[in-house]
PDB file of C-alpha atoms in Angstrom:
ATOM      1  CA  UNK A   1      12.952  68.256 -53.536  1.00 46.00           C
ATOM      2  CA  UNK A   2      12.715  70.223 -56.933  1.00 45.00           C
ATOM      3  CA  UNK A   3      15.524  72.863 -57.896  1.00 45.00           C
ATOM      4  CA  UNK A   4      15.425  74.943 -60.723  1.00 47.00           C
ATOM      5  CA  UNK A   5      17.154  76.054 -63.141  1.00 45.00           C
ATOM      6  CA  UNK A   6      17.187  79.128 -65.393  1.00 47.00           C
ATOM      7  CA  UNK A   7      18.339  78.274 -69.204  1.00 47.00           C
ATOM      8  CA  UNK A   8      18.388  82.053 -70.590  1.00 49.00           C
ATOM      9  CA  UNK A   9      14.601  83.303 -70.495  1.00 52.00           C
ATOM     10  CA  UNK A  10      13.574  79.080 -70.079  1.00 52.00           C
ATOM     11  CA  UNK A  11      13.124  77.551 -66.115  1.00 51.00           C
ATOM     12  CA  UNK A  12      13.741  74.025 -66.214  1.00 51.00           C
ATOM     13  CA  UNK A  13      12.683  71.972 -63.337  1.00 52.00           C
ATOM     14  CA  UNK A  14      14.928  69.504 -62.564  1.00 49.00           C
ATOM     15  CA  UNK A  15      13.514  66.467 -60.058  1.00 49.00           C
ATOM     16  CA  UNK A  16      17.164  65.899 -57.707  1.00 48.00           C
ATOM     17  CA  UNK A  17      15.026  63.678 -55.279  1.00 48.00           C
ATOM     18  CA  UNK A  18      11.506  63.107 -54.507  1.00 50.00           C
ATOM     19  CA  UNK A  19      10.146  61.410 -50.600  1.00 51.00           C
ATOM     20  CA  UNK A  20       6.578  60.067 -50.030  1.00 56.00           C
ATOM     21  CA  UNK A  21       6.036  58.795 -46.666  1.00 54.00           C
ATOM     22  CA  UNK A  22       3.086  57.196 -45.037  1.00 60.00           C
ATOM     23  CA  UNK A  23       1.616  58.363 -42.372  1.00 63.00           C
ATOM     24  CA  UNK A  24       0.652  55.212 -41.424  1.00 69.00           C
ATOM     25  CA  UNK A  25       4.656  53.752 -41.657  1.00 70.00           C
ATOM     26  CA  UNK A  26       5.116  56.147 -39.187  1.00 68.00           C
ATOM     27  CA  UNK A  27       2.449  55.287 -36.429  1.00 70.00           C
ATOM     28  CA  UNK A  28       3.718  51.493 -36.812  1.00 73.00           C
ATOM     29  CA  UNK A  29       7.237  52.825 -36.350  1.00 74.00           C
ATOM     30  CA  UNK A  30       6.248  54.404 -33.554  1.00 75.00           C
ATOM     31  CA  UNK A  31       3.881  51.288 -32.117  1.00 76.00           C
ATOM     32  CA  UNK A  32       6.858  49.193 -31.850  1.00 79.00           C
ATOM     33  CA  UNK A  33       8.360  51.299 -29.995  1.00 79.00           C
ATOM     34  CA  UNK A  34       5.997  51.790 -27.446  1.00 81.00           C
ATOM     35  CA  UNK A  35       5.572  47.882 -27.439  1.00 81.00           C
ATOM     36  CA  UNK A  36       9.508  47.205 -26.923  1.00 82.00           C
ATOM     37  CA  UNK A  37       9.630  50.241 -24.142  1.00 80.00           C
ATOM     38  CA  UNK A  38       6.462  48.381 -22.454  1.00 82.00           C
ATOM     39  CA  UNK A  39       8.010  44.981 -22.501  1.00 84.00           C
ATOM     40  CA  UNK A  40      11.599  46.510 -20.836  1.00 88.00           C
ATOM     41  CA  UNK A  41       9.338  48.278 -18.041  1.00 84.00           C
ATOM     42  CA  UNK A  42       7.314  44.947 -17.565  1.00 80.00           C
ATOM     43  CA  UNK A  43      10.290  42.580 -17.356  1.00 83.00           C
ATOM     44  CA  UNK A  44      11.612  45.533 -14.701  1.00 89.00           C
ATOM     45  CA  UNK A  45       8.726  45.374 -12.771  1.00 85.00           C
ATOM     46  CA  UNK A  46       8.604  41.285 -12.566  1.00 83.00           C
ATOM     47  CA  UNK A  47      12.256  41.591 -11.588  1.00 83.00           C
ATOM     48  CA  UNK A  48      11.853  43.750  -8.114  1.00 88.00           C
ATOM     49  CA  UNK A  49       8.946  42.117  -7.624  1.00 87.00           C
ATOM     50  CA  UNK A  50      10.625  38.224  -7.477  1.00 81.00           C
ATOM     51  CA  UNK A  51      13.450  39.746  -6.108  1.00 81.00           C
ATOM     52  CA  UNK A  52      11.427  41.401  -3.285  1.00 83.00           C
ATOM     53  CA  UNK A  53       9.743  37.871  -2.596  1.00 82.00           C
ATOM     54  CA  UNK A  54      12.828  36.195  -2.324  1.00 77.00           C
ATOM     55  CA  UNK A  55      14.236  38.446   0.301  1.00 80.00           C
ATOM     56  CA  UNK A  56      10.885  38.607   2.168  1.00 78.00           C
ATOM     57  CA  UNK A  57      11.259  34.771   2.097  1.00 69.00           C
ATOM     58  CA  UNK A  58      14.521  34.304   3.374  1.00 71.00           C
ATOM     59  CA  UNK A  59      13.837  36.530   6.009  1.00 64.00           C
ATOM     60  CA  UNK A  60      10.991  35.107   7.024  1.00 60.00           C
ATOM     61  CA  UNK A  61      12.862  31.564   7.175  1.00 57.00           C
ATOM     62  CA  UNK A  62      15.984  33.112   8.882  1.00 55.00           C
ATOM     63  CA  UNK A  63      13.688  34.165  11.570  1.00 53.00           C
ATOM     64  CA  UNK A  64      12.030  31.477  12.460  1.00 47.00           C
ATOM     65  CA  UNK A  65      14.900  29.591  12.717  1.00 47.00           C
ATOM     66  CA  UNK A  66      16.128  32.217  15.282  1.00 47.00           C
ATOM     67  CA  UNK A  67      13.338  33.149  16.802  1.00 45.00           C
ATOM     68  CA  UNK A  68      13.415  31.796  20.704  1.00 45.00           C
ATOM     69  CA  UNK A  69      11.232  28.835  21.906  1.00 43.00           C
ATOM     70  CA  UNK A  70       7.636  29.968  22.334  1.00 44.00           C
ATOM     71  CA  UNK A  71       4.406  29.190  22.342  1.00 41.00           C
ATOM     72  CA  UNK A  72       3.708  30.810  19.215  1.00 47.00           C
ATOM     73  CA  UNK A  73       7.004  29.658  17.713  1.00 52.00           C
ATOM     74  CA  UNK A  74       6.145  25.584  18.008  1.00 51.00           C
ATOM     75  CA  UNK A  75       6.207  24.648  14.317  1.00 50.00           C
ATOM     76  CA  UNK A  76       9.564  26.681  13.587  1.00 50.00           C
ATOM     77  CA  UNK A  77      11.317  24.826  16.524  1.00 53.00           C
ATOM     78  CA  UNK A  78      10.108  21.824  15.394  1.00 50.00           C
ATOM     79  CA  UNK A  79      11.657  21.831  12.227  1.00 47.00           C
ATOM     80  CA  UNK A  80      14.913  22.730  14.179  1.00 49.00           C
ATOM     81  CA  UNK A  81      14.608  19.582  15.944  1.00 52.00           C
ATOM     82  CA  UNK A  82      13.640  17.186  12.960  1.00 50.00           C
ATOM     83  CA  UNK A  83      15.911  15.084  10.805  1.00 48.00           C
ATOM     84  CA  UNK A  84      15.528  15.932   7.517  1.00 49.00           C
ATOM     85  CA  UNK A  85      15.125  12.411   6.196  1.00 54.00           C
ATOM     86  CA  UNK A  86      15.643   9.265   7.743  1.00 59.00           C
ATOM     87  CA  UNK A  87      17.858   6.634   5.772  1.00 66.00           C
ATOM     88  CA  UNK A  88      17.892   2.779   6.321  1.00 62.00           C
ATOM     89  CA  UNK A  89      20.683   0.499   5.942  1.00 67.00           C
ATOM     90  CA  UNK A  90      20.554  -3.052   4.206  1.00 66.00           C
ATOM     91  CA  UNK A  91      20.569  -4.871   7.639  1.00 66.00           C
ATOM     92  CA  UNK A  92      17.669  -2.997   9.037  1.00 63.00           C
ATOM     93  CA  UNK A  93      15.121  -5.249   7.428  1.00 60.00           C
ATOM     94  CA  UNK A  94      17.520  -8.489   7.873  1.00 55.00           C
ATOM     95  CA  UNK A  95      17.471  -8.873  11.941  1.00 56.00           C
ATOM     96  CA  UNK A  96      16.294 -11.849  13.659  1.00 62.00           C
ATOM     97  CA  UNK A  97      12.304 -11.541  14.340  1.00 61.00           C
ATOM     98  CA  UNK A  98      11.829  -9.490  17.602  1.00 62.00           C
ATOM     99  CA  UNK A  99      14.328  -7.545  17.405  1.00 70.00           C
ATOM    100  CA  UNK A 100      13.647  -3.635  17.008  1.00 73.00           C
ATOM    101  CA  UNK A 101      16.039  -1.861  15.005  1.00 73.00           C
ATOM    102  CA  UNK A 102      15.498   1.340  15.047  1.00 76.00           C
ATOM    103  CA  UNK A 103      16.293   4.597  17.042  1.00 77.00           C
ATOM    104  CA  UNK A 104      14.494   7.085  18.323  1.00 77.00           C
ATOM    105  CA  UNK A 105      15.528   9.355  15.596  1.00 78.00           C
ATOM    106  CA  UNK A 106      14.541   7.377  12.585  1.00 78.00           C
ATOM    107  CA  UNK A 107      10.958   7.823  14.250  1.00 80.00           C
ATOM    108  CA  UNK A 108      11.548  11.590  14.238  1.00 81.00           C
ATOM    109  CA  UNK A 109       9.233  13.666  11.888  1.00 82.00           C
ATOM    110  CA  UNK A 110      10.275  16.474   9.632  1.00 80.00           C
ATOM    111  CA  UNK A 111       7.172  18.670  11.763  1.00 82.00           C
ATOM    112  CA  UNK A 112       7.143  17.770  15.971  1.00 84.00           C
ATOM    113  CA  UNK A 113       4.017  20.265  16.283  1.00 87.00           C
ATOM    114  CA  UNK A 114       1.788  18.194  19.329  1.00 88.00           C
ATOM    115  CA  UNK A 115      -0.757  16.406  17.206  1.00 88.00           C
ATOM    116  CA  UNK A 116      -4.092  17.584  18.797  1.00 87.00           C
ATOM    117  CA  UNK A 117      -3.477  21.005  16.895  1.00 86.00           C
ATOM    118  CA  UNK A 118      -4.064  19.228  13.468  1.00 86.00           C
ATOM    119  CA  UNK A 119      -6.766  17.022  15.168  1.00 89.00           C
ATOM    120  CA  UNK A 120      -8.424  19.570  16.169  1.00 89.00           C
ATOM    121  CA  UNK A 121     -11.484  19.563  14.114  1.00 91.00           C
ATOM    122  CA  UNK A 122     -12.937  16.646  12.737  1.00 92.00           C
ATOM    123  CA  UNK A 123     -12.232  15.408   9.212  1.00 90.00           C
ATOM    124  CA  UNK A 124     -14.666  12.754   7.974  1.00 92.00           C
ATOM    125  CA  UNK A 125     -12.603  10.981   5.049  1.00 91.00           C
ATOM    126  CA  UNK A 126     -11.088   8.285   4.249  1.00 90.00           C
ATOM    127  CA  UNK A 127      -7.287   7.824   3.350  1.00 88.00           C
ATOM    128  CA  UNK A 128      -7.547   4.657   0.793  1.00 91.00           C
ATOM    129  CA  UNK A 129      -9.530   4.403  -1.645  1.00 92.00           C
ATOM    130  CA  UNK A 130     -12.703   1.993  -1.942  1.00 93.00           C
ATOM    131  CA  UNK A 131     -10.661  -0.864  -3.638  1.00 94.00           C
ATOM    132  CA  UNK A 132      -8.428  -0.717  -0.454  1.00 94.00           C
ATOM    133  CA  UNK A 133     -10.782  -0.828   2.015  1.00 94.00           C
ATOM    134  CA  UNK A 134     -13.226  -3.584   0.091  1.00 95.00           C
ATOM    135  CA  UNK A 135      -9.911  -5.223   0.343  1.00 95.00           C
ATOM    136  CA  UNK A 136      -9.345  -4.777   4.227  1.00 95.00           C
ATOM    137  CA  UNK A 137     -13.047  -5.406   5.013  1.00 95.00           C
ATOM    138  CA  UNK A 138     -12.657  -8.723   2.976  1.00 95.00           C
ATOM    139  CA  UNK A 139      -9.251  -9.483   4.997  1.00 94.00           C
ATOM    140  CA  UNK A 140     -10.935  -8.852   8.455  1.00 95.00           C
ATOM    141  CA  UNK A 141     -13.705 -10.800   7.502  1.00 95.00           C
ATOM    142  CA  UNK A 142     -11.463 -13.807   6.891  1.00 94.00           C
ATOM    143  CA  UNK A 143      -9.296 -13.633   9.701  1.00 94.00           C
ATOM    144  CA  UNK A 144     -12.434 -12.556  12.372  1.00 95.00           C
ATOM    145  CA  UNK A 145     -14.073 -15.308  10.965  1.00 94.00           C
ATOM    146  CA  UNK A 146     -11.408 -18.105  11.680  1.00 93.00           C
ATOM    147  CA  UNK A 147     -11.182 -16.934  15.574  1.00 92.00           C
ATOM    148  CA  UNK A 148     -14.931 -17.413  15.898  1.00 92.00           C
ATOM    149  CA  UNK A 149     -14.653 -20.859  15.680  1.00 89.00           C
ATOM    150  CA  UNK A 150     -13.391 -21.214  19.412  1.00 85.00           C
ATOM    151  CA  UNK A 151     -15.441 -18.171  20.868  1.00 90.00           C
ATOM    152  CA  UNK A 152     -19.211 -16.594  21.564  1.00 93.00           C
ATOM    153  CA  UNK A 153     -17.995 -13.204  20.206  1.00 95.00           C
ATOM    154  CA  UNK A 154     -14.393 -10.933  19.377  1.00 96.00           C
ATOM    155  CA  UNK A 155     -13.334  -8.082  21.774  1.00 97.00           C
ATOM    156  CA  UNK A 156     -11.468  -5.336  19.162  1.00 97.00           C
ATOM    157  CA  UNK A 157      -9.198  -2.484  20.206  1.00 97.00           C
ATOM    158  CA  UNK A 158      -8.873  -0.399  16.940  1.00 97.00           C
ATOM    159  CA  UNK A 159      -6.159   2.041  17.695  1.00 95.00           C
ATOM    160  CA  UNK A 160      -5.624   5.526  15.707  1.00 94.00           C
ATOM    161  CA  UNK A 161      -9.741   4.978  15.190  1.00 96.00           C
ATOM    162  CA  UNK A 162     -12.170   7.501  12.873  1.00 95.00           C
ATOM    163  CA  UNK A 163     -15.422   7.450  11.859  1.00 96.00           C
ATOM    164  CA  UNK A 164     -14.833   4.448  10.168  1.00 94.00           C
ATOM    165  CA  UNK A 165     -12.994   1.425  11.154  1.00 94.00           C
ATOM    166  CA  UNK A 166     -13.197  -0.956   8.161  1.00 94.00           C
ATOM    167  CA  UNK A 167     -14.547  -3.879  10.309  1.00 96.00           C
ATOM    168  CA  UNK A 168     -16.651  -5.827   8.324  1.00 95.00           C
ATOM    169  CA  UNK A 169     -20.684  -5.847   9.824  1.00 93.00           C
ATOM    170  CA  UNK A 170     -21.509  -8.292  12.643  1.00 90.00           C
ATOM    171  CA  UNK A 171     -23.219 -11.554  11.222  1.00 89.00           C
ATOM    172  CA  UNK A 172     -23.830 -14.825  11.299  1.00 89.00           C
ATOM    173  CA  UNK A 173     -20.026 -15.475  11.179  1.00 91.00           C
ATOM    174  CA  UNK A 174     -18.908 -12.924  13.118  1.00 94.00           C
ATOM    175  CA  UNK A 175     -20.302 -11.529  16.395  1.00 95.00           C
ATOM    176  CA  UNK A 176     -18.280  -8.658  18.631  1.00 96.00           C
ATOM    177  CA  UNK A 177     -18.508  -7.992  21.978  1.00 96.00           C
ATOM    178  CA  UNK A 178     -16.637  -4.516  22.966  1.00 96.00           C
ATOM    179  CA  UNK A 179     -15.197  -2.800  19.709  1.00 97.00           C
ATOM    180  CA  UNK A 180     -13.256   0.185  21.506  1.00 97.00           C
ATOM    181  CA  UNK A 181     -11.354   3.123  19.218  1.00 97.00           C
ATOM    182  CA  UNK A 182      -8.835   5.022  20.359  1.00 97.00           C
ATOM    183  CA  UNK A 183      -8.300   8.409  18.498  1.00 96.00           C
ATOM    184  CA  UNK A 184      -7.784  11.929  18.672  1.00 95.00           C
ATOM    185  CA  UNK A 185     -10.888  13.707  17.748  1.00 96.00           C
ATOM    186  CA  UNK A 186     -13.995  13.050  19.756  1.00 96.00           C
ATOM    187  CA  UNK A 187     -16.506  14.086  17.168  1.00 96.00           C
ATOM    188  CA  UNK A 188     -15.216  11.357  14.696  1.00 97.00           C
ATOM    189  CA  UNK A 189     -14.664   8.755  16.843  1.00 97.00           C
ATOM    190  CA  UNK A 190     -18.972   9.543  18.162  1.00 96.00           C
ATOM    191  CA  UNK A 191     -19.626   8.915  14.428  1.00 97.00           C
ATOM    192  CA  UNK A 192     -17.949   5.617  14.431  1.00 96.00           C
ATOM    193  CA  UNK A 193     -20.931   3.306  14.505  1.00 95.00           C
ATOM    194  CA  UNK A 194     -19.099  -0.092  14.974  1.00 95.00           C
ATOM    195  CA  UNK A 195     -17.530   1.120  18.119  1.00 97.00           C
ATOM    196  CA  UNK A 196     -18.898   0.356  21.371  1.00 96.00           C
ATOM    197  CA  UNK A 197     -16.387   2.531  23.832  1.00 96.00           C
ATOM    198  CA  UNK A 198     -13.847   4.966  22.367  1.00 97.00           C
ATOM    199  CA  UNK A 199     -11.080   7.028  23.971  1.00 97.00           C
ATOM    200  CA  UNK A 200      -9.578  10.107  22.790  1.00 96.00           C
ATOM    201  CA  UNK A 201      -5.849   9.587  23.238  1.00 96.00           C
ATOM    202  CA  UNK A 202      -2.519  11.284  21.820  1.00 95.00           C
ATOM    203  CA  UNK A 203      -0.515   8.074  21.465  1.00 94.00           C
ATOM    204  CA  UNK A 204       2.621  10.004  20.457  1.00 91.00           C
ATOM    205  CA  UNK A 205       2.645  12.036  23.601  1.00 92.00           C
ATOM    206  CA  UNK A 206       1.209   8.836  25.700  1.00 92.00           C
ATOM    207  CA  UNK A 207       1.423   5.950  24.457  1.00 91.00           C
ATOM    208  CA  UNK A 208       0.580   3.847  27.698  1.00 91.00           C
ATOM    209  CA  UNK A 209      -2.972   1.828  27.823  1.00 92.00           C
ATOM    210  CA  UNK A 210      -3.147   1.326  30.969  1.00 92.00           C
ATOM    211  CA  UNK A 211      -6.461   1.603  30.838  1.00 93.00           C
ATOM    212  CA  UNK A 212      -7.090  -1.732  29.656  1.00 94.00           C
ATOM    213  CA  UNK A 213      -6.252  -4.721  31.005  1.00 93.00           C
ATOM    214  CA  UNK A 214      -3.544  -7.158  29.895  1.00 91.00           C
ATOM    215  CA  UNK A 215      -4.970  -9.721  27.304  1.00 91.00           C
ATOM    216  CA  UNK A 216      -8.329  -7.980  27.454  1.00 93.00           C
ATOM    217  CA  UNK A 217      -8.803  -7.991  23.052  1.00 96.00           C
ATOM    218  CA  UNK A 218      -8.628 -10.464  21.030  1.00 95.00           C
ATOM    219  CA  UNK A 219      -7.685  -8.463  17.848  1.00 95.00           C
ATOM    220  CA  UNK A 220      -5.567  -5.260  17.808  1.00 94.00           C
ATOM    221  CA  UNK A 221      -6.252  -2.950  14.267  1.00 94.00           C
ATOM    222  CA  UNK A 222      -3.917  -0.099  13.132  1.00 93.00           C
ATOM    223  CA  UNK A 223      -4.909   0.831   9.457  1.00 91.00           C
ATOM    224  CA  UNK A 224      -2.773   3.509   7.342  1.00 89.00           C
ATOM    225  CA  UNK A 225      -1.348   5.124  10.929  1.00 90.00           C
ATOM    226  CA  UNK A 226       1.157   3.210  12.121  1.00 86.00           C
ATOM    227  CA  UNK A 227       3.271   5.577  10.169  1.00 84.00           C
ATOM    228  CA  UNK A 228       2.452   8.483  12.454  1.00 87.00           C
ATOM    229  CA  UNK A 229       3.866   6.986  15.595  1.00 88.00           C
ATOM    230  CA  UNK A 230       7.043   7.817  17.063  1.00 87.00           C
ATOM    231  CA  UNK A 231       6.929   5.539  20.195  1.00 84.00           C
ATOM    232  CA  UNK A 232       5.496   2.587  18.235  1.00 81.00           C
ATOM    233  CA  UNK A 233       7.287   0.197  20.929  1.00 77.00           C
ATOM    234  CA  UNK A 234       5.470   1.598  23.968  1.00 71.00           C
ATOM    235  CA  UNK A 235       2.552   1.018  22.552  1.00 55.00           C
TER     236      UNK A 235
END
């Protein structure tokens, strides 16, 4: 701002204050602003948005816990009916040999869904890793081995069978006779080329094989699914 003033016939400018601004201050100014009001409406947005999927989750929970028994409603009761976790005491794993000491409940499963829904389709792979089953094959092959001594050939029940069943291959040492599988898909246990018979059983909704005679195998395998039964004692 420049005032003047008038010294008899003289004007005198007289600089009180003078402001440059850049246009270009300005725009930044104004940038930031925009950013900051972006990042508030942003963080708003994220906010309903979590909040809404947390509500649509609890409902969604609270309603299948609700919801009545029904045939589309299996999983949801299941859960109802599941411990959470099962614990073991000290003791459990210090009874005299024979003795079972567990309860129905510690066999319970944190998901009761019937099995044959998951076994549905086939699923050709393996649940160890090579190491594991080199190591398995190298066991049977010991043990199989040592009970040919006093017999022509081995009778095998494998039970929760696959595609694969780990057995090492017939030779020299080793010769079987009837290698049965019992599993739950068909398809897999068809692929399984060291079986000679197979079955396709649910052993947690039956566990009875009273299909075969008492005594009838002279080796019994479960490998990595012992774990999944709930009536291992039937068995």
């Amino acid at each position: 701002m420049v005032s003047e003033f008038l010294f008899g016939d003289q004007t005198t400018p007289i600089c009180t204050s003078h402001i440059i601004v850049d246009y270009r201050e300005v725009v930044a100014a104004v940038d930031k602003v925009l950013q900051l009001q972006c990042q508030i409406l942003f963080a708003i947005m994220r906010s309903i948005i979590l909040f809404t999927i947390v509500i649509i989750s609890i409902s969604t929970r609270c309603n299948a816990f609700s919801s009545p028994l029904h045939i589309n409603n299996k999983r949801a009761n299941s859960y109802l009916n599941a411990r959470s976790i099962c614990t073991f005491d000290e003791d459990d794993f210090a009874l005299k040999q024979g003795e079972w000491p567990y309860s129905t409940s510690d066999l319970n499963r944190l998901d009761n869904t019937i099995d044959t829904e998951f076994y549905n389709e086939p699923r050709f792979v393996t649940h160890i890793d090579d190491g594991a089953i080199a190591s398995l094959t190298k066991y049977y092959q010991e043990e199989l081995s040592n009970a040919m001594k006093n017999k022509d050939s081995l009778d095998v029940l494998d039970l929760c069978s696959s595609w694969i069943s780990h057995l090492p291959q017939e030779g020299p040492e080793i010769k079987y006779g009837n290698v049965v599988g019992v599993g739950m898909n068909e398809k897999e246990l068809k692929a399984n080329r060291q079986l000679t018979n197979y079955v396709v059983q649910d052993l947690n909704e039956n566990p009875i094989l009273t299909q075969f005679e008492d005594n009838s195998f002279d080796f019994i395998c479960n490998v990595v699914s012992v774990d999944y039964l709930t009536k291992p004692v039937s068995e």
